[in-house]
């Protein structure tokens, strides 16, 4: 069993994702782009993939747009899942991995709402 977490140990407030064995060994950085913020990682039930939230923070004059992303932990391949103008954050899977739920401000009202959708994993190359 492994634990997935986020940390700003490399740059304050610029969270990166990590995975580690539950006994504290084998820590591995999953992201390493200090212009971006990565957070809210959540395991897919297959144990090989995660869903998480990320946004580009490289331009302090532009408000970051958070979207949901999918990652294969073995290959490191990342796929952007959402493209809405509002923030898509805090994703979680149903126990069978067939549904995903997240919080979003995508409707433009300024209020966060819960969304749930069927989930089909992106094709792997």
PDB file of C-alpha atoms in Angstrom, residues 13-116:
ATOM      1  CA  UNK A  13       2.563  27.520  -1.464  1.00  0.00           C
ATOM      2  CA  UNK A  14       3.490  25.720  -4.716  1.00  0.00           C
ATOM      3  CA  UNK A  15       2.284  22.227  -3.917  1.00  0.00           C
ATOM      4  CA  UNK A  16       3.774  19.204  -5.656  1.00  0.00           C
ATOM      5  CA  UNK A  17       2.552  15.591  -5.548  1.00  0.00           C
ATOM      6  CA  UNK A  18       4.429  12.667  -4.015  1.00  0.00           C
ATOM      7  CA  UNK A  19       3.875   8.986  -3.361  1.00  0.00           C
ATOM      8  CA  UNK A  20       5.496   6.938  -0.598  1.00  0.00           C
ATOM      9  CA  UNK A  21       5.208   3.425   0.785  1.00  0.00           C
ATOM     10  CA  UNK A  22       3.238   3.257   4.006  1.00  0.00           C
ATOM     11  CA  UNK A  23       6.392   2.229   5.890  1.00  0.00           C
ATOM     12  CA  UNK A  24       8.075   5.519   4.883  1.00  0.00           C
ATOM     13  CA  UNK A  25      10.328   4.084   2.174  1.00  0.00           C
ATOM     14  CA  UNK A  26      10.389   4.669  -1.561  1.00  0.00           C
ATOM     15  CA  UNK A  27       9.265   8.278  -1.691  1.00  0.00           C
ATOM     16  CA  UNK A  28       8.884   9.514  -5.277  1.00  0.00           C
ATOM     17  CA  UNK A  29       7.999  12.969  -6.616  1.00  0.00           C
ATOM     18  CA  UNK A  30       5.169  12.747  -9.148  1.00  0.00           C
ATOM     19  CA  UNK A  31       5.320  16.408 -10.179  1.00  0.00           C
ATOM     20  CA  UNK A  32       8.182  18.873 -10.326  1.00  0.00           C
ATOM     21  CA  UNK A  33       6.982  22.090 -11.924  1.00  0.00           C
ATOM     22  CA  UNK A  34       7.272  24.939  -9.449  1.00  0.00           C
ATOM     23  CA  UNK A  35       5.218  27.251 -11.696  1.00  0.00           C
ATOM     24  CA  UNK A  36       2.212  25.011 -11.110  1.00  0.00           C
ATOM     25  CA  UNK A  37       0.208  24.046  -8.027  1.00  0.00           C
ATOM     26  CA  UNK A  38      -0.888  20.404  -7.738  1.00  0.00           C
ATOM     27  CA  UNK A  39      -3.209  19.262  -4.967  1.00  0.00           C
ATOM     28  CA  UNK A  40      -6.133  17.066  -3.900  1.00  0.00           C
ATOM     29  CA  UNK A  41      -4.716  13.781  -5.256  1.00  0.00           C
ATOM     30  CA  UNK A  42      -7.070  10.817  -5.041  1.00  0.00           C
ATOM     31  CA  UNK A  43      -6.403   7.175  -5.899  1.00  0.00           C
ATOM     32  CA  UNK A  44      -8.301   5.424  -8.655  1.00  0.00           C
ATOM     33  CA  UNK A  45      -9.393   1.970  -7.407  1.00  0.00           C
ATOM     34  CA  UNK A  46      -6.905   0.281  -9.770  1.00  0.00           C
ATOM     35  CA  UNK A  47      -4.042   1.619  -7.602  1.00  0.00           C
ATOM     36  CA  UNK A  48      -2.104   2.612 -10.739  1.00  0.00           C
ATOM     37  CA  UNK A  49      -3.672   6.006 -11.435  1.00  0.00           C
ATOM     38  CA  UNK A  50      -4.657   9.152  -9.604  1.00  0.00           C
ATOM     39  CA  UNK A  51      -6.928  12.089 -10.250  1.00  0.00           C
ATOM     40  CA  UNK A  52      -5.885  15.495  -8.932  1.00  0.00           C
ATOM     41  CA  UNK A  53      -6.317  19.247  -9.288  1.00  0.00           C
ATOM     42  CA  UNK A  54      -3.707  21.486 -10.933  1.00  0.00           C
ATOM     43  CA  UNK A  55      -3.266  25.041 -12.190  1.00  0.00           C
ATOM     44  CA  UNK A  56      -0.568  27.146 -13.809  1.00  0.00           C
ATOM     45  CA  UNK A  57       0.638  29.859 -11.396  1.00  0.00           C
ATOM     46  CA  UNK A  58       3.473  31.167 -13.584  1.00  0.00           C
ATOM     47  CA  UNK A  59       1.862  34.548 -14.315  1.00  0.00           C
ATOM     48  CA  UNK A  60       0.946  36.526 -11.172  1.00  0.00           C
ATOM     49  CA  UNK A  61      -1.253  38.819 -13.285  1.00  0.00           C
ATOM     50  CA  UNK A  62      -3.523  35.974 -14.405  1.00  0.00           C
ATOM     51  CA  UNK A  63      -5.920  34.182 -12.079  1.00  0.00           C
ATOM     52  CA  UNK A  64      -5.063  30.452 -12.150  1.00  0.00           C
ATOM     53  CA  UNK A  65      -7.744  28.132 -13.528  1.00  0.00           C
ATOM     54  CA  UNK A  66      -7.829  24.834 -11.658  1.00  0.00           C
ATOM     55  CA  UNK A  67      -8.747  21.733 -13.624  1.00  0.00           C
ATOM     56  CA  UNK A  68      -8.862  17.989 -13.022  1.00  0.00           C
ATOM     57  CA  UNK A  69      -6.030  15.811 -14.286  1.00  0.00           C
ATOM     58  CA  UNK A  70      -5.401  12.059 -14.560  1.00  0.00           C
ATOM     59  CA  UNK A  71      -1.981  10.455 -14.088  1.00  0.00           C
ATOM     60  CA  UNK A  72      -0.547   7.015 -14.700  1.00  0.00           C
ATOM     61  CA  UNK A  73       1.890   6.529 -11.803  1.00  0.00           C
ATOM     62  CA  UNK A  74       4.032   3.996 -13.654  1.00  0.00           C
ATOM     63  CA  UNK A  75       4.632   6.113 -16.780  1.00  0.00           C
ATOM     64  CA  UNK A  76       4.027   9.609 -15.368  1.00  0.00           C
ATOM     65  CA  UNK A  77       1.700  10.362 -18.299  1.00  0.00           C
ATOM     66  CA  UNK A  78      -0.780  13.138 -17.467  1.00  0.00           C
ATOM     67  CA  UNK A  79      -4.111  13.883 -19.163  1.00  0.00           C
ATOM     68  CA  UNK A  80      -6.189  17.001 -18.562  1.00  0.00           C
ATOM     69  CA  UNK A  81      -9.807  15.994 -17.876  1.00  0.00           C
ATOM     70  CA  UNK A  82     -11.673  19.303 -17.487  1.00  0.00           C
ATOM     71  CA  UNK A  83     -11.532  22.554 -19.439  1.00  0.00           C
ATOM     72  CA  UNK A  84     -14.212  24.706 -17.763  1.00  0.00           C
ATOM     73  CA  UNK A  85     -13.540  28.400 -17.052  1.00  0.00           C
ATOM     74  CA  UNK A  86     -14.377  27.919 -13.348  1.00  0.00           C
ATOM     75  CA  UNK A  87     -12.339  26.002 -10.811  1.00  0.00           C
ATOM     76  CA  UNK A  88     -12.686  22.207 -10.892  1.00  0.00           C
ATOM     77  CA  UNK A  89     -11.281  20.870  -7.613  1.00  0.00           C
ATOM     78  CA  UNK A  90     -11.353  18.126  -4.976  1.00  0.00           C
ATOM     79  CA  UNK A  91     -12.069  15.082  -7.159  1.00  0.00           C
ATOM     80  CA  UNK A  92     -12.999  11.680  -5.711  1.00  0.00           C
ATOM     81  CA  UNK A  93     -13.898   8.345  -7.304  1.00  0.00           C
ATOM     82  CA  UNK A  94     -16.716   6.008  -6.422  1.00  0.00           C
ATOM     83  CA  UNK A  95     -15.430   2.731  -4.939  1.00  0.00           C
ATOM     84  CA  UNK A  96     -15.756   0.992  -8.332  1.00  0.00           C
ATOM     85  CA  UNK A  97     -14.075   3.891 -10.202  1.00  0.00           C
ATOM     86  CA  UNK A  98     -17.022   4.321 -12.564  1.00  0.00           C
ATOM     87  CA  UNK A  99     -18.078   7.735 -11.214  1.00  0.00           C
ATOM     88  CA  UNK A 100     -16.122  10.849 -10.335  1.00  0.00           C
ATOM     89  CA  UNK A 101     -17.376  13.668  -8.119  1.00  0.00           C
ATOM     90  CA  UNK A 102     -15.783  17.093  -7.735  1.00  0.00           C
ATOM     91  CA  UNK A 103     -16.484  20.659  -6.670  1.00  0.00           C
ATOM     92  CA  UNK A 104     -16.722  23.341  -9.337  1.00  0.00           C
ATOM     93  CA  UNK A 105     -17.536  26.991  -9.955  1.00  0.00           C
ATOM     94  CA  UNK A 106     -18.010  26.293 -13.667  1.00  0.00           C
ATOM     95  CA  UNK A 107     -21.593  27.551 -13.825  1.00  0.00           C
ATOM     96  CA  UNK A 108     -20.470  31.175 -13.396  1.00  0.00           C
ATOM     97  CA  UNK A 109     -22.629  31.877 -10.325  1.00  0.00           C
ATOM     98  CA  UNK A 110     -19.584  32.264  -8.084  1.00  0.00           C
ATOM     99  CA  UNK A 111     -20.924  29.505  -5.835  1.00  0.00           C
ATOM    100  CA  UNK A 112     -19.246  26.117  -5.685  1.00  0.00           C
ATOM    101  CA  UNK A 113     -21.437  23.157  -6.614  1.00  0.00           C
ATOM    102  CA  UNK A 114     -20.911  19.408  -6.519  1.00  0.00           C
ATOM    103  CA  UNK A 115     -20.762  17.603  -9.851  1.00  0.00           C
ATOM    104  CA  UNK A 116     -20.872  13.882 -10.509  1.00  0.00           C
TER     105      UNK A 116
END
